[in-house]
Amino acid sequence: GQNIDQPTEMTATEGAIVQINCTYQTSGFNGLFWYQQHAGEAPTFLSYNVLDGLEEKGRFSSFLSRSKGYSYLLLKELQMKDSASYLCAVRGLYSGAGSYQLTFGKGTKLSVIP
Amino acid sequence: DSGVTQTPKHLITATGQRVTLRCSPRSGDLSVYWYQQSLDQGLQFLIQYYNGEERAKGNILERFSAQQFPDLHSELNLSSLELGDSALYFCASSAGLAGGTNTGELFFGEGSRLTVL
């Protein structure tokens, strides 16, 4: 099965840097995704890691360590609009399905304060 | 705009009733996924269709069913509704089957918010 853990809530100051951690257990790992979801809206894709290391995309970076089952999302120069939930999702072999599926964590609600 | 269209956006109904949620995937995407998101749970995978055929089943109740039509749009049918079925139901699409060499990211629609009273 799949198990994903991430903090429930975090608060950070505008202009600062925040790191959101995610640990996972999965069968047949085939990639880790981060999605952003504003309240009541659709999740939108932020980043994808399948190999160990850091992927940088503007103010957002994502890191993966497959041996540790660990990832983090790093947000720099925080803006008020970054207040949202950040969902860690792992693609792995889905039990009983014989296919790869995305399993989502419950999300980390980030509040950016002035 | 992800290119995935879901209707209706909001739906209020009573216990015991049946509703149908509709999803049109992004142009060219063959895979359609349905997810349920309630307040205390994350996005829960319900079911996936690929090019008209059921590909994978997740935590979908027997009272729920889905299908994908030849034009690739999909419908999720929820019957004998209970209070606990109140949730946001998201449809997502992707170009192909997850596990390929592409990122396989999912593109989500805006969701259908179901309230069961």
GROMACS .gro file of C-alpha atoms in nm:
model
  231
    1GLY     CA    1   0.000   0.000   0.000
    2GLN     CA    2   0.086   0.363   0.004
    3ASN     CA    3   0.141   0.588   0.304
    4ILE     CA    4   0.221   0.958   0.284
    5ASP     CA    5   0.289   1.190   0.575
    6GLN     CA    6   0.320   1.568   0.571
    7PRO     CA    7   0.256   1.832   0.834
    8THR     CA    8  -0.101   1.951   0.865
    9GLU     CA    9  -0.032   2.321   0.893
   10MET     CA   10   0.255   2.568   0.869
   11THR     CA   11   0.284   2.943   0.903
   12ALA     CA   12   0.555   3.159   0.751
   13THR     CA   13   0.624   3.528   0.697
   14GLU     CA   14   0.601   3.711   0.367
   15GLY     CA   15   0.943   3.723   0.201
   16ALA     CA   16   1.077   3.429   0.399
   17ILE     CA   17   1.163   3.072   0.296
   18VAL     CA   18   0.959   2.770   0.401
   19GLN     CA   19   1.026   2.398   0.362
   20ILE     CA   20   0.739   2.150   0.355
   21ASN     CA   21   0.844   1.791   0.420
   22CYS     CA   22   0.687   1.473   0.295
   23THR     CA   23   0.771   1.115   0.384
   24TYR     CA   24   0.625   0.821   0.201
   25GLN     CA   25   0.611   0.445   0.174
   26THR     CA   26   0.508   0.290  -0.153
   27SER     CA   27   0.538  -0.009  -0.380
   28GLY     CA   28   0.693   0.037  -0.720
   29PHE     CA   29   0.787   0.403  -0.681
   30ASN     CA   30   0.753   0.591  -1.009
   31GLY     CA   31   0.769   0.956  -0.920
   32LEU     CA   32   0.676   1.217  -0.663
   33PHE     CA   33   0.462   1.521  -0.736
   34TRP     CA   34   0.380   1.841  -0.554
   35TYR     CA   35   0.052   2.015  -0.618
   36GLN     CA   36  -0.079   2.348  -0.493
   37GLN     CA   37  -0.444   2.381  -0.401
   38HIS     CA   38  -0.612   2.704  -0.302
   39ALA     CA   39  -0.923   2.660  -0.088
   40GLY     CA   40  -1.215   2.529  -0.291
   41GLU     CA   41  -1.015   2.520  -0.612
   42ALA     CA   42  -0.852   2.255  -0.828
   43PRO     CA   43  -0.505   2.125  -0.745
   44THR     CA   44  -0.243   2.256  -0.986
   45PHE     CA   45   0.086   2.088  -1.069
   46LEU     CA   46   0.401   2.238  -0.919
   47SER     CA   47   0.683   1.988  -0.955
   48TYR     CA   48   0.789   1.635  -1.034
   49ASN     CA   49   1.084   1.429  -0.912
   50VAL     CA   50   1.167   1.077  -1.015
   51LEU     CA   51   1.544   1.078  -0.954
   52ASP     CA   52   1.726   1.181  -0.638
   53GLY     CA   53   1.818   1.544  -0.611
   54LEU     CA   54   1.684   1.893  -0.639
   55GLU     CA   55   1.458   2.029  -0.911
   56GLU     CA   56   1.435   2.407  -0.925
   57LYS     CA   57   1.156   2.601  -1.090
   58GLY     CA   58   1.159   2.971  -1.013
   59ARG     CA   59   1.074   3.036  -0.649
   60PHE     CA   60   0.984   2.671  -0.595
   61SER     CA   61   1.224   2.378  -0.559
   62SER     CA   62   1.158   2.015  -0.481
   63PHE     CA   63   1.398   1.756  -0.346
   64LEU     CA   64   1.377   1.378  -0.346
   65SER     CA   65   1.564   1.102  -0.167
   66ARG     CA   66   1.428   0.767  -0.277
   67SER     CA   67   1.636   0.567  -0.030
   68LYS     CA   68   1.490   0.767   0.259
   69GLY     CA   69   1.137   0.791   0.120
   70TYR     CA   70   1.161   1.165   0.167
   71SER     CA   71   1.085   1.479  -0.027
   72TYR     CA   72   1.053   1.845   0.047
   73LEU     CA   73   0.910   2.146  -0.129
   74LEU     CA   74   1.100   2.470  -0.078
   75LEU     CA   75   0.926   2.799  -0.134
   76LYS     CA   76   1.141   3.112  -0.146
   77GLU     CA   77   1.049   3.480  -0.128
   78LEU     CA   78   0.706   3.393   0.004
   79GLN     CA   79   0.413   3.597  -0.120
   80MET     CA   80   0.067   3.627   0.027
   81LYS     CA   81  -0.073   3.441  -0.274
   82ASP     CA   82   0.132   3.137  -0.172
   83SER     CA   83  -0.117   3.077   0.110
   84ALA     CA   84  -0.265   2.745   0.003
   85SER     CA   85  -0.251   2.373   0.069
   86TYR     CA   86   0.045   2.186  -0.072
   87LEU     CA   87  -0.018   1.826  -0.161
   88CYS     CA   88   0.254   1.565  -0.181
   89ALA     CA   89   0.160   1.282  -0.417
   90VAL     CA   90   0.342   0.961  -0.492
   91ARG     CA   91   0.300   0.752  -0.803
   92GLY     CA   92   0.333   0.387  -0.726
   93LEU     CA   93   0.188   0.050  -0.803
   94TYR     CA   94  -0.169   0.060  -0.681
   95SER     CA   95  -0.265  -0.255  -0.491
   96GLY     CA   96  -0.524  -0.460  -0.670
   97ALA     CA   97  -0.508  -0.246  -0.980
   98GLY     CA   98  -0.189  -0.355  -1.146
   99SER     CA   99  -0.129  -0.002  -1.260
  100TYR     CA  100   0.046   0.307  -1.139
  101GLN     CA  101  -0.167   0.558  -0.956
  102LEU     CA  102  -0.114   0.884  -0.776
  103THR     CA  103  -0.176   0.868  -0.403
  104PHE     CA  104  -0.208   1.204  -0.233
  105GLY     CA  105  -0.113   1.307   0.116
  106LYS     CA  106  -0.368   1.506   0.317
  107GLY     CA  107  -0.187   1.827   0.236
  108THR     CA  108  -0.007   2.097   0.430
  109LYS     CA  109  -0.201   2.418   0.477
  110LEU     CA  110   0.046   2.705   0.450
  111SER     CA  111  -0.049   3.044   0.585
  112VAL     CA  112   0.170   3.337   0.479
  113ILE     CA  113   0.147   3.631   0.716
  114PRO     CA  114   0.267   3.990   0.665
  115ASP     CA  115  -0.758   2.689  -1.693
  116SER     CA  116  -0.654   2.322  -1.698
  117GLY     CA  117  -0.874   2.236  -1.994
  118VAL     CA  118  -1.074   1.984  -1.789
  119THR     CA  119  -1.442   2.074  -1.757
  120GLN     CA  120  -1.671   1.949  -1.484
  121THR     CA  121  -2.041   2.000  -1.438
  122PRO     CA  122  -2.227   2.084  -1.228
  123LYS     CA  123  -2.007   2.303  -1.008
  124HIS     CA  124  -2.247   2.278  -0.716
  125LEU     CA  125  -2.516   2.027  -0.634
  126ILE     CA  126  -2.745   2.002  -0.334
  127THR     CA  127  -2.960   1.696  -0.291
  128ALA     CA  128  -3.124   1.479  -0.029
  129THR     CA  129  -3.025   1.147   0.123
  130GLY     CA  130  -3.128   0.849  -0.084
  131GLN     CA  131  -3.113   1.038  -0.411
  132ARG     CA  132  -2.895   0.975  -0.716
  133VAL     CA  133  -2.678   1.226  -0.900
  134THR     CA  134  -2.453   1.224  -1.206
  135LEU     CA  135  -2.134   1.425  -1.233
  136ARG     CA  136  -1.989   1.493  -1.574
  137CYS     CA  137  -1.632   1.548  -1.688
  138SER     CA  138  -1.476   1.643  -2.020
  139PRO     CA  139  -1.101   1.579  -2.026
  140ARG     CA  140  -0.839   1.796  -2.192
  141SER     CA  141  -0.835   1.765  -2.567
  142GLY     CA  142  -0.636   1.456  -2.660
  143ASP     CA  143  -0.615   1.308  -2.310
  144LEU     CA  144  -0.720   0.944  -2.299
  145SER     CA  145  -0.709   0.888  -1.921
  146VAL     CA  146  -0.975   1.015  -1.686
  147TYR     CA  147  -0.953   0.986  -1.309
  148TRP     CA  148  -1.211   1.057  -1.040
  149TYR     CA  149  -1.113   1.171  -0.692
  150GLN     CA  150  -1.315   1.252  -0.382
  151GLN     CA  151  -1.200   1.517  -0.137
  152SER     CA  152  -1.375   1.564   0.195
  153LEU     CA  153  -1.278   1.798   0.477
  154ASP     CA  154  -1.098   1.544   0.690
  155GLN     CA  155  -0.948   1.340   0.410
  156GLY     CA  156  -0.705   1.409   0.133
  157LEU     CA  157  -0.777   1.343  -0.229
  158GLN     CA  158  -0.904   0.985  -0.241
  159PHE     CA  159  -0.866   0.801  -0.570
  160LEU     CA  160  -1.194   0.650  -0.686
  161ILE     CA  161  -1.153   0.515  -1.036
  162GLN     CA  162  -0.962   0.554  -1.362
  163TYR     CA  163  -1.067   0.504  -1.722
  164TYR     CA  164  -0.838   0.483  -2.020
  165ASN     CA  165  -0.975   0.517  -2.372
  166GLY     CA  166  -1.318   0.396  -2.270
  167GLU     CA  167  -1.217   0.108  -2.049
  168GLU     CA  168  -1.192   0.086  -1.673
  169ARG     CA  169  -0.825   0.079  -1.582
  170ALA     CA  170  -0.809   0.088  -1.203
  171LYS     CA  171  -1.042   0.103  -0.906
  172GLY     CA  172  -0.960   0.273  -0.582
  173ASN     CA  173  -1.175   0.346  -0.280
  174ILE     CA  174  -1.499   0.358  -0.474
  175LEU     CA  175  -1.816   0.248  -0.300
  176GLU     CA  176  -2.049  -0.003  -0.462
  177ARG     CA  177  -2.316   0.270  -0.468
  178PHE     CA  178  -2.093   0.465  -0.705
  179SER     CA  179  -2.024   0.383  -1.066
  180ALA     CA  180  -1.858   0.552  -1.358
  181GLN     CA  181  -1.808   0.519  -1.729
  182GLN     CA  182  -1.613   0.679  -2.010
  183PHE     CA  183  -1.786   0.731  -2.340
  184PRO     CA  184  -1.648   0.704  -2.697
  185ASP     CA  185  -1.595   1.081  -2.707
  186LEU     CA  186  -1.382   1.035  -2.390
  187HIS     CA  187  -1.603   1.232  -2.156
  188SER     CA  188  -1.681   1.056  -1.831
  189GLU     CA  189  -1.966   1.041  -1.585
  190LEU     CA  190  -1.961   0.949  -1.218
  191ASN     CA  191  -2.292   0.820  -1.084
  192LEU     CA  192  -2.358   0.839  -0.712
  193SER     CA  193  -2.668   0.663  -0.582
  194SER     CA  194  -2.845   0.606  -0.249
  195LEU     CA  195  -2.667   0.914  -0.128
  196GLU     CA  196  -2.571   0.948   0.237
  197LEU     CA  197  -2.468   1.252   0.439
  198GLY     CA  198  -2.110   1.130   0.435
  199ASP     CA  199  -2.099   1.152   0.057
  200SER     CA  200  -2.089   1.529   0.081
  201ALA     CA  201  -1.754   1.624  -0.070
  202LEU     CA  202  -1.572   1.782  -0.360
  203TYR     CA  203  -1.549   1.543  -0.651
  204PHE     CA  204  -1.262   1.610  -0.887
  205CYS     CA  205  -1.205   1.477  -1.232
  206ALA     CA  206  -0.854   1.477  -1.371
  207SER     CA  207  -0.708   1.377  -1.704
  208SER     CA  208  -0.369   1.284  -1.839
  209ALA     CA  209  -0.230   1.211  -2.180
  210GLY     CA  210  -0.158   0.845  -2.121
  211LEU     CA  211  -0.125   0.579  -1.859
  212ALA     CA  212   0.074   0.679  -1.554
  213GLY     CA  213   0.409   0.506  -1.540
  214GLY     CA  214   0.532   0.613  -1.878
  215THR     CA  215   0.842   0.812  -1.951
  216ASN     CA  216   0.659   1.143  -1.938
  217THR     CA  217   0.581   1.310  -1.609
  218GLY     CA  218   0.227   1.182  -1.627
  219GLU     CA  219   0.099   1.481  -1.437
  220LEU     CA  220  -0.271   1.504  -1.382
  221PHE     CA  221  -0.474   1.806  -1.485
  222PHE     CA  222  -0.768   1.868  -1.257
  223GLY     CA  223  -1.106   2.018  -1.325
  224GLU     CA  224  -1.258   2.274  -1.090
  225GLY     CA  225  -1.457   2.006  -0.911
  226SER     CA  226  -1.820   1.941  -0.835
  227ARG     CA  227  -1.922   2.025  -0.480
  228LEU     CA  228  -2.189   1.783  -0.364
  229THR     CA  229  -2.393   1.859  -0.054
  230VAL     CA  230  -2.625   1.587   0.074
  231LEU     CA  231  -2.889   1.708   0.320
   0.00000   0.00000   0.00000
